[in-house]
XYZ file of C-alpha atoms in Angstrom:
413
model
C 79.490 155.499 313.262
C 75.741 154.864 313.236
C 76.232 151.639 315.177
C 78.422 153.399 317.740
C 75.875 156.191 318.168
C 73.117 153.625 318.688
C 75.187 151.807 321.313
C 76.018 155.009 323.192
C 72.611 156.661 322.929
C 69.854 154.491 321.410
C 67.536 156.263 318.990
C 64.593 155.830 321.355
C 66.207 158.379 323.681
C 65.645 161.002 321.012
C 67.772 163.416 319.016
C 67.619 166.142 321.657
C 69.014 163.785 324.279
C 71.911 162.974 321.950
C 72.702 166.680 321.626
C 72.533 167.003 325.423
C 74.825 164.009 325.872
C 77.386 165.430 323.439
C 77.266 168.811 325.176
C 77.629 167.224 328.597
C 80.633 165.140 327.554
C 82.390 168.103 325.948
C 81.764 170.235 329.054
C 82.956 167.389 331.305
C 86.307 167.319 329.520
C 86.646 171.095 329.836
C 85.837 170.967 333.548
C 88.320 168.124 333.979
C 91.045 170.253 332.407
C 90.161 172.994 334.923
C 90.490 170.623 337.904
C 94.248 170.534 337.388
C 94.906 173.893 335.727
C 93.103 176.108 338.269
C 95.186 175.143 341.315
C 98.345 175.038 339.199
C 97.691 178.590 338.031
C 97.297 179.907 341.578
C 100.347 177.971 342.775
C 102.376 179.535 339.945
C 101.430 183.007 341.200
C 101.951 182.476 344.942
C 103.391 179.961 347.384
C 101.169 181.127 350.241
C 99.414 177.946 351.517
C 96.389 179.930 352.664
C 95.842 181.436 349.218
C 96.254 178.040 347.558
C 93.711 176.596 350.013
C 91.299 179.418 349.178
C 91.577 178.567 345.481
C 90.586 174.981 346.284
C 87.686 176.199 348.412
C 86.366 178.227 345.478
C 85.445 174.985 343.702
C 82.777 174.070 346.277
C 81.838 177.303 348.071
C 79.576 178.597 345.241
C 77.580 175.356 345.429
C 76.667 176.151 349.036
C 76.083 179.841 348.391
C 74.074 179.651 345.174
C 72.760 176.090 344.909
C 69.242 176.944 346.121
C 69.073 180.152 344.073
C 70.125 178.231 340.979
C 67.306 175.782 341.650
C 64.729 178.581 341.795
C 65.998 180.025 338.503
C 65.833 176.605 336.814
C 62.201 176.234 337.853
C 61.326 179.763 336.684
C 63.053 180.029 333.305
C 63.936 178.122 330.160
C 66.477 175.594 331.425
C 68.287 175.187 328.122
C 68.852 178.939 327.914
C 70.154 178.983 331.485
C 72.796 176.414 330.522
C 73.729 178.443 327.455
C 73.908 181.740 329.372
C 75.923 180.309 332.259
C 78.387 178.529 330.000
C 78.595 181.575 327.745
C 79.599 183.579 330.806
C 82.256 181.017 331.598
C 83.637 181.248 328.069
C 83.822 185.036 328.309
C 85.667 184.891 331.637
C 88.108 182.351 330.199
C 88.831 184.634 327.238
C 89.601 187.514 329.615
C 91.761 185.212 331.749
C 93.739 184.053 328.717
C 94.209 187.652 327.596
C 95.588 188.618 331.013
C 97.953 185.638 330.980
C 99.251 186.379 327.498
C 99.756 190.038 328.398
C 101.541 189.070 331.615
C 99.120 191.146 333.703
C 97.406 188.450 335.779
C 97.882 188.653 339.554
C 96.648 186.417 342.372
C 93.536 188.482 343.034
C 92.574 188.363 339.368
C 93.094 184.613 339.191
C 90.974 184.005 342.307
C 88.233 186.285 341.003
C 88.163 184.441 337.676
C 88.009 181.043 339.385
C 85.178 182.259 341.634
C 83.087 183.497 338.693
C 83.748 180.301 336.736
C 82.671 178.123 339.667
C 79.562 180.243 340.292
C 78.440 180.078 336.669
C 79.020 176.328 336.755
C 76.524 176.008 339.643
C 73.735 177.483 337.513
C 74.728 175.465 334.453
C 74.871 172.151 336.313
C 71.589 172.691 338.142
C 69.695 173.491 334.945
C 71.363 170.695 332.970
C 70.415 168.125 335.635
C 66.722 168.924 335.077
C 66.852 168.213 331.340
C 66.951 164.382 331.116
C 63.473 163.890 332.674
C 62.149 166.358 330.084
C 63.717 164.537 327.140
C 63.446 160.790 327.767
C 60.771 158.410 328.983
C 60.708 157.664 332.682
C 61.800 154.055 332.185
C 64.826 155.214 330.150
C 66.188 157.539 332.844
C 68.515 154.845 334.178
C 70.184 154.482 330.773
C 70.186 158.231 330.084
C 71.815 159.070 333.415
C 74.303 156.229 333.083
C 75.540 157.653 329.773
C 75.841 161.154 331.233
C 77.682 159.825 334.277
C 79.998 157.766 332.079
C 81.190 160.912 330.350
C 81.782 162.564 333.695
C 83.885 159.673 334.996
C 85.988 159.120 331.893
C 86.409 162.698 330.685
C 86.162 164.809 333.832
C 87.936 162.581 336.334
C 90.201 160.356 334.264
C 91.192 162.203 331.098
C 90.712 165.881 331.952
C 93.138 166.450 334.864
C 96.243 164.943 333.214
C 95.454 166.806 329.986
C 95.081 170.022 331.963
C 98.394 169.449 333.740
C 100.195 168.655 330.467
C 98.775 171.733 328.765
C 99.782 173.903 331.719
C 103.329 172.559 331.470
C 103.352 173.589 327.795
C 102.216 177.103 328.673
C 100.025 178.593 331.386
C 97.415 179.898 328.953
C 96.897 176.684 326.978
C 94.574 174.810 329.377
C 92.309 177.856 329.611
C 92.269 178.270 325.831
C 91.292 174.605 325.566
C 88.605 174.944 328.225
C 87.166 178.018 326.482
C 86.935 176.147 323.163
C 85.263 173.167 324.836
C 82.798 175.350 326.737
C 81.849 177.176 323.540
C 81.395 173.848 321.767
C 79.142 172.714 324.600
C 77.000 175.836 324.225
C 76.630 175.176 320.513
C 75.630 171.558 321.100
C 73.076 172.249 323.824
C 71.528 174.962 321.653
C 70.342 172.144 319.362
C 68.253 170.617 322.159
C 64.499 171.035 321.767
C 62.549 170.971 325.018
C 58.849 170.248 325.422
C 56.679 173.122 326.581
C 56.826 173.489 330.354
C 54.069 175.097 332.369
C 55.825 177.023 335.123
C 53.805 177.412 338.297
C 52.888 180.866 339.637
C 55.553 182.538 341.706
C 54.923 182.701 345.420
C 54.184 186.015 347.102
C 57.389 185.726 349.098
C 59.640 185.692 346.036
C 62.816 183.629 345.924
C 62.716 182.809 349.641
C 59.204 181.369 349.399
C 60.133 179.296 346.361
C 63.243 177.937 348.082
C 61.155 176.967 351.106
C 58.678 175.245 348.815
C 61.455 173.041 347.471
C 62.761 172.309 350.976
C 59.287 171.437 352.285
C 58.608 169.144 349.330
C 61.897 167.331 349.946
C 61.144 166.866 353.637
C 57.646 165.537 352.912
C 58.645 162.978 350.290
C 59.967 159.821 352.012
C 62.218 158.608 349.173
C 63.843 161.942 348.318
C 64.116 162.928 351.985
C 65.934 159.671 352.728
C 68.206 160.158 349.725
C 69.136 163.678 350.839
C 69.778 162.506 354.404
C 71.863 159.588 353.159
C 74.066 161.729 350.929
C 74.494 164.262 353.747
C 75.615 161.673 356.310
C 77.746 159.629 353.937
C 79.449 162.766 352.641
C 80.299 163.745 356.210
C 82.026 160.382 356.671
C 83.526 160.433 353.167
C 84.701 164.032 353.561
C 86.353 163.233 356.888
C 88.363 160.360 355.416
C 89.196 161.918 352.049
C 90.209 165.275 353.555
C 93.475 163.705 354.747
C 93.931 161.370 351.789
C 97.140 163.020 350.615
C 98.647 162.588 354.109
C 97.293 159.049 354.354
C 98.908 158.125 351.034
C 102.254 159.512 352.187
C 102.377 158.402 355.828
C 100.390 155.172 355.721
C 101.048 153.850 352.232
C 104.485 155.360 351.632
C 103.443 156.987 348.336
C 104.782 160.202 346.854
C 102.942 162.773 344.779
C 102.822 160.523 341.699
C 101.491 157.599 343.713
C 98.824 159.790 345.263
C 97.729 160.901 341.816
C 97.561 157.295 340.658
C 95.086 156.480 343.428
C 92.675 158.971 341.891
C 93.229 157.470 338.452
C 92.600 153.969 339.808
C 89.291 155.126 341.281
C 88.324 156.642 337.933
C 89.221 153.371 336.215
C 86.842 151.640 338.625
C 84.211 154.119 337.534
C 84.710 152.986 333.942
C 84.089 149.390 335.048
C 80.914 150.563 336.755
C 79.907 152.233 333.500
C 80.391 149.055 331.492
C 78.568 146.851 333.998
C 75.754 149.202 334.998
C 73.172 148.012 332.497
C 73.906 144.362 333.293
C 73.611 145.047 337.033
C 70.339 146.974 336.899
C 68.725 144.286 334.740
C 69.410 141.716 337.458
C 69.358 143.672 340.719
C 66.643 146.036 341.932
C 67.617 149.669 342.397
C 66.915 149.380 346.121
C 69.359 146.473 346.460
C 71.888 148.319 344.282
C 71.792 151.150 346.806
C 72.106 148.780 349.762
C 75.131 147.046 348.252
C 76.724 150.372 347.357
C 76.520 151.712 350.889
C 77.983 148.467 352.229
C 80.882 148.859 349.797
C 81.478 152.434 350.912
C 81.368 151.461 354.597
C 83.836 148.606 354.090
C 86.075 150.899 352.031
C 86.717 153.022 355.120
C 87.452 149.926 357.219
C 89.871 148.476 354.662
C 91.789 151.738 354.319
C 91.958 152.141 358.103
C 93.537 148.689 358.427
C 95.887 148.390 355.450
C 99.386 149.704 354.953
C 99.720 148.113 351.510
C 99.579 150.439 348.532
C 98.543 147.534 346.299
C 95.613 146.563 348.512
C 94.609 150.208 348.833
C 94.629 150.487 345.023
C 92.209 147.569 344.760
C 89.966 149.218 347.353
C 90.037 152.489 345.400
C 89.177 150.663 342.194
C 86.109 149.041 343.765
C 85.133 152.321 345.397
C 85.308 154.085 342.029
C 82.870 151.569 340.537
C 80.555 152.060 343.516
C 80.681 155.858 343.229
C 79.524 155.723 339.606
C 76.763 153.196 340.276
C 75.479 155.016 343.366
C 75.537 158.419 341.675
C 73.620 157.200 338.627
C 71.049 155.313 340.697
C 70.364 158.086 343.196
C 70.004 160.660 340.396
C 67.513 158.448 338.579
C 65.441 157.812 341.696
C 65.308 161.527 342.473
C 64.385 162.540 338.921
C 61.599 159.969 338.781
C 60.103 161.162 342.058
C 60.268 164.948 341.671
C 57.576 166.750 339.615
C 58.939 168.792 336.675
C 58.177 172.194 338.198
C 60.314 171.386 341.275
C 63.293 169.635 339.666
C 65.591 172.669 340.015
C 64.765 173.501 343.623
C 64.865 169.935 344.912
C 68.135 169.490 343.019
C 69.412 172.582 344.821
C 68.483 171.079 348.195
C 70.328 167.912 347.204
C 73.413 169.928 346.246
C 73.398 171.608 349.670
C 73.299 168.164 351.294
C 76.201 166.990 349.116
C 78.530 169.920 349.722
C 77.392 170.613 353.273
C 78.364 167.074 354.180
C 81.733 167.387 352.455
C 82.556 170.667 354.195
C 81.549 169.419 357.650
C 83.351 166.125 357.126
C 86.539 167.778 355.902
C 86.700 170.011 358.968
C 86.067 167.052 361.278
C 88.630 164.887 359.482
C 91.345 167.486 359.965
C 90.651 167.697 363.706
C 90.592 163.913 364.153
C 93.798 163.388 362.174
C 95.566 166.124 364.131
C 94.666 164.616 367.498
C 94.605 160.867 366.891
C 96.580 160.191 363.730
C 95.962 159.895 360.017
C 93.814 156.738 360.251
C 91.385 158.248 362.799
C 89.131 159.838 360.123
C 88.824 156.460 358.391
C 87.790 154.762 361.642
C 85.272 157.537 362.251
C 83.952 157.099 358.711
C 83.584 153.343 359.166
C 81.764 153.582 362.513
C 79.536 156.465 361.425
C 78.618 154.808 358.129
C 77.863 151.518 359.884
C 75.524 153.127 362.409
C 73.630 155.043 359.755
C 73.458 152.059 357.397
C 71.927 149.884 360.111
C 69.387 152.606 360.924
C 68.516 153.059 357.245
C 68.637 149.427 356.141
C 64.908 148.707 355.958
C 64.116 151.975 354.193
C 66.606 151.456 351.377
C 64.594 148.754 349.607
C 61.625 151.129 349.408
C 63.479 154.197 348.173
C 63.723 153.109 344.559
C 60.050 152.101 344.461
C 58.598 155.070 346.337
C 58.610 157.233 343.225
C 55.680 155.976 341.197
C 53.350 158.849 342.035
C 55.189 162.163 342.372
C 53.917 164.306 345.207
C 52.828 167.750 344.019
C 53.785 170.817 345.956
């Protein structure tokens, strides 16, 4: 067991990081269970497509509404306690939800309200948790630390969690939420063992929350590396969101896959993420982070082209596998670059700006993808994604090699 622990989280990362890693992995599994069980719960209460769509929207809407506020709170307060309070709130809501299910008194409105509160609390928990690795490990170890955190997300949240959630729901509607509550509580207990260094919080601005949010936005816009990262994730999530918004229709109409086949595409992508996890250390020892980012964006651009052209489910599966590896590698690298560049007192707010770029791009892209598919066919969003990604990649090409090295001297607010 000692050898396994050393391989997963070397002792040089510190005991507190190991507690954080354990908490993150446990929470990732609980959130993965919720990915499947939340929509299934709503669908069991109503067959209204609009209501089901609203339940899906509740997973990302709180990120847009509260992402910046969560960033301000993370920069004002004890970040470990924020994680504990937010996840404690989630556990309490899950207990109430389970009680309503067991008593047979849960209606659609109650289910939607519970999902909304759970997603909102998750925004605050995730923002605060994302600021912890730079406080716990040396700067040069952030690549490894983030890779381990991301590995748990890929394997437990995306690969293992959803099928477990679906199986538990089939056994009884309350079981996935009981399981999630236990996992969330375990995560709170684990993160409570983390010991953070003393942080000197800066004085609050005279304008309150609004002024502090603007401070984070201005810092992001002034820092070349982080500004470019935020712009890149915004644009590439517009193109990604456009293509992936019609993925279920694409799988059915273009690839001839049913519901099971569509689900397998997601699993194949997660399996690619596991490959990315296993190879990440080897890659970053041989390839600069700037070139890793260049290669990743090329892979994503060519993914859209390949899916626009193919009608083969087998070829599409290979493309999804490669894309899954890219998604893990890109996510870990971009997180590390951002954490290295941002000063500690701004980690929460700049992270909030980044979240807005992520989900803003997805929302805009999803809306655009639906319009394009309706007018020009199911492959139109993939062609749009390929052309848009190509144009932006060409425009950004020379900057990408500097992004990963433009973080040596953090710019103070």
